[in-house]
Each structure stands twice: as structure tokens, then as C-alpha cells.
Coordinates of C-alpha atoms in Angstrom, one line a residue:
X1 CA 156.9 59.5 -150.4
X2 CA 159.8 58.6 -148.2
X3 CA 158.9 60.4 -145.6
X4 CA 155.4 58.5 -145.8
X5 CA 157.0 55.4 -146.0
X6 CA 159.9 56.0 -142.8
X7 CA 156.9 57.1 -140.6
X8 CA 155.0 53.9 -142.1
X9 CA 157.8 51.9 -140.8
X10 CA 158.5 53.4 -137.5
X11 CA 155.0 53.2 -136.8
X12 CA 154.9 49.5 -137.5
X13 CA 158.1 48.6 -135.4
X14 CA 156.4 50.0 -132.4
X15 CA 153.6 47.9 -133.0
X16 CA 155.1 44.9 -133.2
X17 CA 156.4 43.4 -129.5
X18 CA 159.9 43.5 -128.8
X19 CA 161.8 40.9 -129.8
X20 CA 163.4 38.7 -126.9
X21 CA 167.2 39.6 -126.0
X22 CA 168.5 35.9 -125.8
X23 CA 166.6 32.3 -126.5
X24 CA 165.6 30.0 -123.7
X25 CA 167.4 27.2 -124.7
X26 CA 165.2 25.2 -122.6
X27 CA 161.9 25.9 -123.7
X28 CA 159.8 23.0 -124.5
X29 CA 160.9 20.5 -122.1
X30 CA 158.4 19.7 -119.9
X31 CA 158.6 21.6 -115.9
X32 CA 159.6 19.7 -113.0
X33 CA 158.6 20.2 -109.4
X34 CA 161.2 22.4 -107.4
X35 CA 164.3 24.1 -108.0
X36 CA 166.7 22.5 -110.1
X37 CA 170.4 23.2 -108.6
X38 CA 172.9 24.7 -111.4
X39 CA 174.0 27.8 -110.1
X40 CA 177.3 27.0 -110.3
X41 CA 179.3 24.1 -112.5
X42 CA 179.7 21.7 -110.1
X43 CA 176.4 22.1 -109.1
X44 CA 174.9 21.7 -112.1
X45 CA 177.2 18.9 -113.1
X46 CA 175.8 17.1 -109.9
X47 CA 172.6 17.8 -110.6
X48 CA 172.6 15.8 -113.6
X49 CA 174.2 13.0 -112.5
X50 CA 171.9 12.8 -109.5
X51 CA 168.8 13.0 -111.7
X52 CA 170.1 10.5 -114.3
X53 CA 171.2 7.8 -111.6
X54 CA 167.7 8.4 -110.2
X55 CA 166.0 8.0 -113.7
X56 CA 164.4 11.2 -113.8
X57 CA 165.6 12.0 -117.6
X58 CA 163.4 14.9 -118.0
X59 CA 165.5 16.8 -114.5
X60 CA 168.5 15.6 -116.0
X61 CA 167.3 17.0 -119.5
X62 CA 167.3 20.4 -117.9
X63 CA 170.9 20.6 -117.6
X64 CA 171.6 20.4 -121.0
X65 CA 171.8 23.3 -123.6
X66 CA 169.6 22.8 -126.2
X67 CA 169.4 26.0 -128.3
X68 CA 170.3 23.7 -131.1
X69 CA 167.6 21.2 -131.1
X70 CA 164.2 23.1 -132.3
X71 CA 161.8 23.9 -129.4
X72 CA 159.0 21.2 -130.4
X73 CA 161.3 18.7 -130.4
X74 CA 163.6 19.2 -127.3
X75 CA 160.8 17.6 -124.6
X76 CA 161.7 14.2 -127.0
X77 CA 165.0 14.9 -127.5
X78 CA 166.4 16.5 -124.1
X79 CA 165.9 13.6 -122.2
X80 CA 167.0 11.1 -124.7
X81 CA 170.1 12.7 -125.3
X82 CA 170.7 13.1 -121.1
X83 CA 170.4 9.3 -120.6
X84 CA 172.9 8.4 -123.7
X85 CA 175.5 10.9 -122.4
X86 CA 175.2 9.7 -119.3
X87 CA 175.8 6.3 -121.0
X88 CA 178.9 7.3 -122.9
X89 CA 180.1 9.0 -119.5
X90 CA 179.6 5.5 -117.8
X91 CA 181.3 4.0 -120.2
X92 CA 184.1 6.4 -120.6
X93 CA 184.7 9.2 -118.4
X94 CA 185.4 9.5 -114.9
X95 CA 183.3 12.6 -113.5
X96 CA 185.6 14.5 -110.7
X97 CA 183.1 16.5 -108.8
X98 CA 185.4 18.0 -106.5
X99 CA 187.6 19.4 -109.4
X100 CA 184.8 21.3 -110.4
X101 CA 184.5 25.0 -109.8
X102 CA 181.6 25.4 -106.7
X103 CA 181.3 29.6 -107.5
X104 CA 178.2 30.8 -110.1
X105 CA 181.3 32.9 -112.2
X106 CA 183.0 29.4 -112.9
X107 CA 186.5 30.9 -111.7
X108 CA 187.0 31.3 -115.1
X109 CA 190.3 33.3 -116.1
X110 CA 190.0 36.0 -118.5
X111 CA 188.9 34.8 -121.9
X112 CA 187.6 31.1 -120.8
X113 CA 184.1 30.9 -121.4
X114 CA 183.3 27.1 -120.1
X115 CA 184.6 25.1 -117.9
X116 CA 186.2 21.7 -118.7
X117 CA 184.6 18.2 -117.1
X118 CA 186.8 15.8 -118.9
X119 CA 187.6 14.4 -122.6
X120 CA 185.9 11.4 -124.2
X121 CA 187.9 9.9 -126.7
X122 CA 186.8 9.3 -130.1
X123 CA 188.4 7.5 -132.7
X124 CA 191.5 8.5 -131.6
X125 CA 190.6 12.7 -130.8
X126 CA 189.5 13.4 -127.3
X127 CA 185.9 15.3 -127.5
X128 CA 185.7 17.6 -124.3
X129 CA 182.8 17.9 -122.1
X130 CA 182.0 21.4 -121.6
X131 CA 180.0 23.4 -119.1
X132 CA 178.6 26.7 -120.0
X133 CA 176.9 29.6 -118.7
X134 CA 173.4 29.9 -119.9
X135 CA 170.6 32.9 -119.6
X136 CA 167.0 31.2 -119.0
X137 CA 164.3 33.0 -120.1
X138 CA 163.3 34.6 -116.6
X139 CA 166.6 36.4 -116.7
X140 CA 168.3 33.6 -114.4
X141 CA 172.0 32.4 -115.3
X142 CA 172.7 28.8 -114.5
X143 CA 175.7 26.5 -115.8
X144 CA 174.4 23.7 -118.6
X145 CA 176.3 21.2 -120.5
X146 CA 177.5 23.6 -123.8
X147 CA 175.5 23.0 -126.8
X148 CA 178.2 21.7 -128.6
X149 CA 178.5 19.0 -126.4
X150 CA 174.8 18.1 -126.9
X151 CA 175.3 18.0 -130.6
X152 CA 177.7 15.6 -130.1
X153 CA 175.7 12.8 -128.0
X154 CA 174.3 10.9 -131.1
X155 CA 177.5 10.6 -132.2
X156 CA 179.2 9.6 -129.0
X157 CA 176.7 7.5 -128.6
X158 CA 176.6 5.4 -131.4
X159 CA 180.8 5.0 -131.4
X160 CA 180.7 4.0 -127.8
X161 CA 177.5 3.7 -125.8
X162 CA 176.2 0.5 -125.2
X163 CA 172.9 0.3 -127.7
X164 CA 171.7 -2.8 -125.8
X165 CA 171.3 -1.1 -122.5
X166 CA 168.2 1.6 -124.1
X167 CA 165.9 -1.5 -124.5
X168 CA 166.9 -3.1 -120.7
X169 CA 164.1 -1.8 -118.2
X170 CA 165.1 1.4 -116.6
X171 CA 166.1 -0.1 -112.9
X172 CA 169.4 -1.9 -114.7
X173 CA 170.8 1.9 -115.6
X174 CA 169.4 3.2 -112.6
X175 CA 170.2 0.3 -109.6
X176 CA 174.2 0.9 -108.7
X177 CA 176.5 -0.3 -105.9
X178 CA 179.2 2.2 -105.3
X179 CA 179.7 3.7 -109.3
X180 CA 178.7 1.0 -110.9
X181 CA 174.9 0.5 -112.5
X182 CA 173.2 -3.3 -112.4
X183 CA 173.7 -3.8 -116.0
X184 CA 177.5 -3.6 -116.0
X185 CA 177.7 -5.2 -112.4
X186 CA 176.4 -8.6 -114.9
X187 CA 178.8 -7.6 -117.3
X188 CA 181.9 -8.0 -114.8
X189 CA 180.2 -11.2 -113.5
X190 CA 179.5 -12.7 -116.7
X191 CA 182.9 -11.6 -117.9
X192 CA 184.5 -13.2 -114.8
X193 CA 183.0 -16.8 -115.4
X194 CA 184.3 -16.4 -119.1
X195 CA 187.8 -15.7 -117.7
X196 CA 187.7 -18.9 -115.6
X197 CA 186.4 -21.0 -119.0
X198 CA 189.7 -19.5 -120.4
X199 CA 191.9 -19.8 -118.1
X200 CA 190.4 -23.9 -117.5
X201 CA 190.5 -24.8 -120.9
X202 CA 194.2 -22.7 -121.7
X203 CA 195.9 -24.0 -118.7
X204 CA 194.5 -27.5 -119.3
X205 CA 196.2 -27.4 -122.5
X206 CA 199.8 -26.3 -121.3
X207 CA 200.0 -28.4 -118.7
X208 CA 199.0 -31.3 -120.4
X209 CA 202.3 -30.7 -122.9
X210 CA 204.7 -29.7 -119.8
X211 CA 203.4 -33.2 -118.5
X212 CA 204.4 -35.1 -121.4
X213 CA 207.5 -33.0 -122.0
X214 CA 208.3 -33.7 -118.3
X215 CA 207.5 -37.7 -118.7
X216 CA 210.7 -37.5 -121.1
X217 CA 213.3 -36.6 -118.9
X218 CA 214.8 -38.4 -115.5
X219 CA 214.3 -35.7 -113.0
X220 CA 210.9 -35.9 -110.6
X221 CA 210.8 -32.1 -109.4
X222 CA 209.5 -31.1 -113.1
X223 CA 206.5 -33.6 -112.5
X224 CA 205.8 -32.2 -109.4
X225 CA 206.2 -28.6 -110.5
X226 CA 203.8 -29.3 -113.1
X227 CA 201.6 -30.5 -110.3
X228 CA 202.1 -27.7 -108.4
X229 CA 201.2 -25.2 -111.4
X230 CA 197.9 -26.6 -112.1
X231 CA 195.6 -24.4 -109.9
X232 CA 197.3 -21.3 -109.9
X233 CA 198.2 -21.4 -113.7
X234 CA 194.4 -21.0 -114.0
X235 CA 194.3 -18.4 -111.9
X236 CA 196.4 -16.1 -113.2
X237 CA 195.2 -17.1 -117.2
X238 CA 191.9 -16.7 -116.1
X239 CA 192.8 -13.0 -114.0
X240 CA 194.5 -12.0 -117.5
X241 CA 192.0 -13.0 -119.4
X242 CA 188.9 -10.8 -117.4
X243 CA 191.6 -7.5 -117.3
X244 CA 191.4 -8.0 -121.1
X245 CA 188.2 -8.4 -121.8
X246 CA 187.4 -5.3 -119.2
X247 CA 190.2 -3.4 -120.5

């Protein structure tokens, strides 16, 4: 009976088609036309910035690893979690492409397995942002953002990306002038002519009581200086107050 049952077995494994080595932890998201650069980190890394400044979430959505979102769920998920990294990254990290290893083995010393973009802090913990070497399911390696750093998006998101900016039409995260996107080029301009407001209304204030403190002496050169003060006090109250409020 064992015999009958081994051969049983045996004959059913061969049956069966082999099981595939490794996961393609992009399968699912929709193809895009042409190759899609990531042979090597900064290449990849580029890539994605590239496609997300251009709006094309779904390019962008194929540089992340996604083995940890299920498969009918990563053409939603991919490149809705690309544009809220890229986000967070806008908001908080500084992307050094040149710093970036340009070789497909990552120059990775013995025992690294990713390589490091940069930290994002979080509630006082810095949260790195890893690349990592990936097998697709053709056989081809290429360098993705790590799947721990995917898992982490929502999260990043919701502590430090700016929710308002997901229901702004696309062209205000995708228009830019140097680094900088539409939206927050209004945010600096807004927070500007706040600043001035400020530093009107606060400089208003003081000089008015250094006037009438200076009324109640003899001297003249305190009236004057007071004079004197008027325009650049709000100047630099109003310069303070917009390095604050960007800070």
C-alpha cells in the first residue's frame, strides 16, 4: 500500500506544472509602452521621479516592489501609492541622484542588500528609503523601491503628505519650476503675503509704543530712529515670519 501510494504521488507531482522559482512582484499593474530604465539604482530612482513629475503614475508604479500588495489589487494600488511617496518625498526628502550607485550590482559591500536614498522622519524615527534588487518574472533583475518601503507609504502619507493636493487637478503636482511643483510654488506665495500682514500689523504695534515712549523723553534722535525703523522693522518681522511658517 505504500508503495501504491509513493508511486501515486510521484506520479501526481509530475503532472502538476512547476511551480515558479520567485514571484513577479509586478504582476498586475497594467504594461507601458517601451523599456522602463532600472537596471541600476540610480537609474531606477530616476526613473521614477521622471515618471511621477511627468504624471505617468502607472511608469512610476513600476518601480515599486509590490510583492506585498495582492496581485488584483496592485494596478489600483501601485500607482496610488507612487504618487503619495512621491508626495512625502516632496515634502521631506531631498533625492541626491548623483550619490546614487550608477552599476546594476549596486556597489554593495559584502552583506548589504539595498541601497540607501535617504531617511524620512517620522514622529521623531527616521524611516529609510530603500532600493532593492528585484527578479521580474522574465528572469530580468532591475533595482525597485524595497517592499518595506511601499508598506510604509500609507503611513507616511497620512503623518506628512499633504491630503489636499490628491483632489487638486493633476497639472499642480506635475507643473514645476526648478524642484518645486505649482501647488507649493502658491503655497510660498501665499505664505509670503501672510508674512507681510504679520510683519505690518506687528511692527505697527511696536513702533507705535517706541513712539510714545520716545514722546516722553527730551532727546530728538529716538523720534527719528523710530522713523527710521518703520520700513525695515517690517521687513525683517515679515522675513521671520515666512522662514517660520516654511520652516
Amino acid at each position: 500500500m505504500t508503495r501504491v501510494a509513493l508511486a501515486f504521488a510521484l506520479a501526481l507531482g509530475f503532472a502538476l506544472p512547476p511551480a515558479p522559482a520567485h514571484a513577479d512582484p509586478l504582476t498586475g499593474l497594467p504594461e507601458v509602452e517601451g523599456a522602463i530604465p532600472r537596471r541600476t539604482p540610480r537609474e531606477a530612482m530616476t526613473t521614477y521621479l521622471e515618471s511621477c513629475r511627468a504624471g505617468r503614475w502607472i511608469e512610476a508604479a513600476h518601480v515599486l516592489d509590490l510583492r506585498r500588495v495582492p496581485e488584483e489589487r496592485r494596478a489600483e494600488v501601485g500607482p496610488l501609492r507612487a504618487r503619495r511617496l512621491k508626495a512625502v518625498l516632496d515634502q521631506e526628502l531631498w533625492v541626491e541622484l548623483d550619490r546614487l550607485p550608477d552599476t546594476p550590482d549596486g556597489a554593495l559591500e559584502e552583506g548589504e542588500t539595498e541601497v540607501h536614498v535617504g531617511d524620512v522622519r517620522l514622529e521623531g524615527q527616521r524611516v529609510p528609503i530603500l532600493l532593492r534588487r528585484a527578479r521580474l518574472g522574465g528572469g530580468e533583475r532591475v533595482w525597485l523601491l524595497a517592499p518595506e518601503t511601499v508598506a510604509r507609504i500609507p503611513e507616511l502619507h497620512e503623518a506628512l503628505g499633504p491630503a489636499f493636493v490628491e483632489a487638486l487637478p493633476a497639472f499642480f503636482s506635475t507643473w514645476r519650476l526648478g524642484e518645486i511643483v505649482l501647488w507649493q510654488w502658491l503655497g510660498l506665495i501665499l505664505f509670503a503675503f501672510l508674512a507681510y500682514l504679520f510683519g505690518v500689523v506687528v511692527a505697527g504695534l511696536v513702533l507705535r509704543v517706541s513712539e510714545r515712549l520716545s514722546d516722553k523723553t527730551r532727546a530728538h534722535w529716538d523720534d527719528h530712529l523710530v522713523k527710521t525703523l518703520r520700513g525695515p522693522a517690517r521687513i525683517v518681522l515679515g522675513l521671520v515670519a515666512f522662514l517660520g511658517s516654511v520652516e
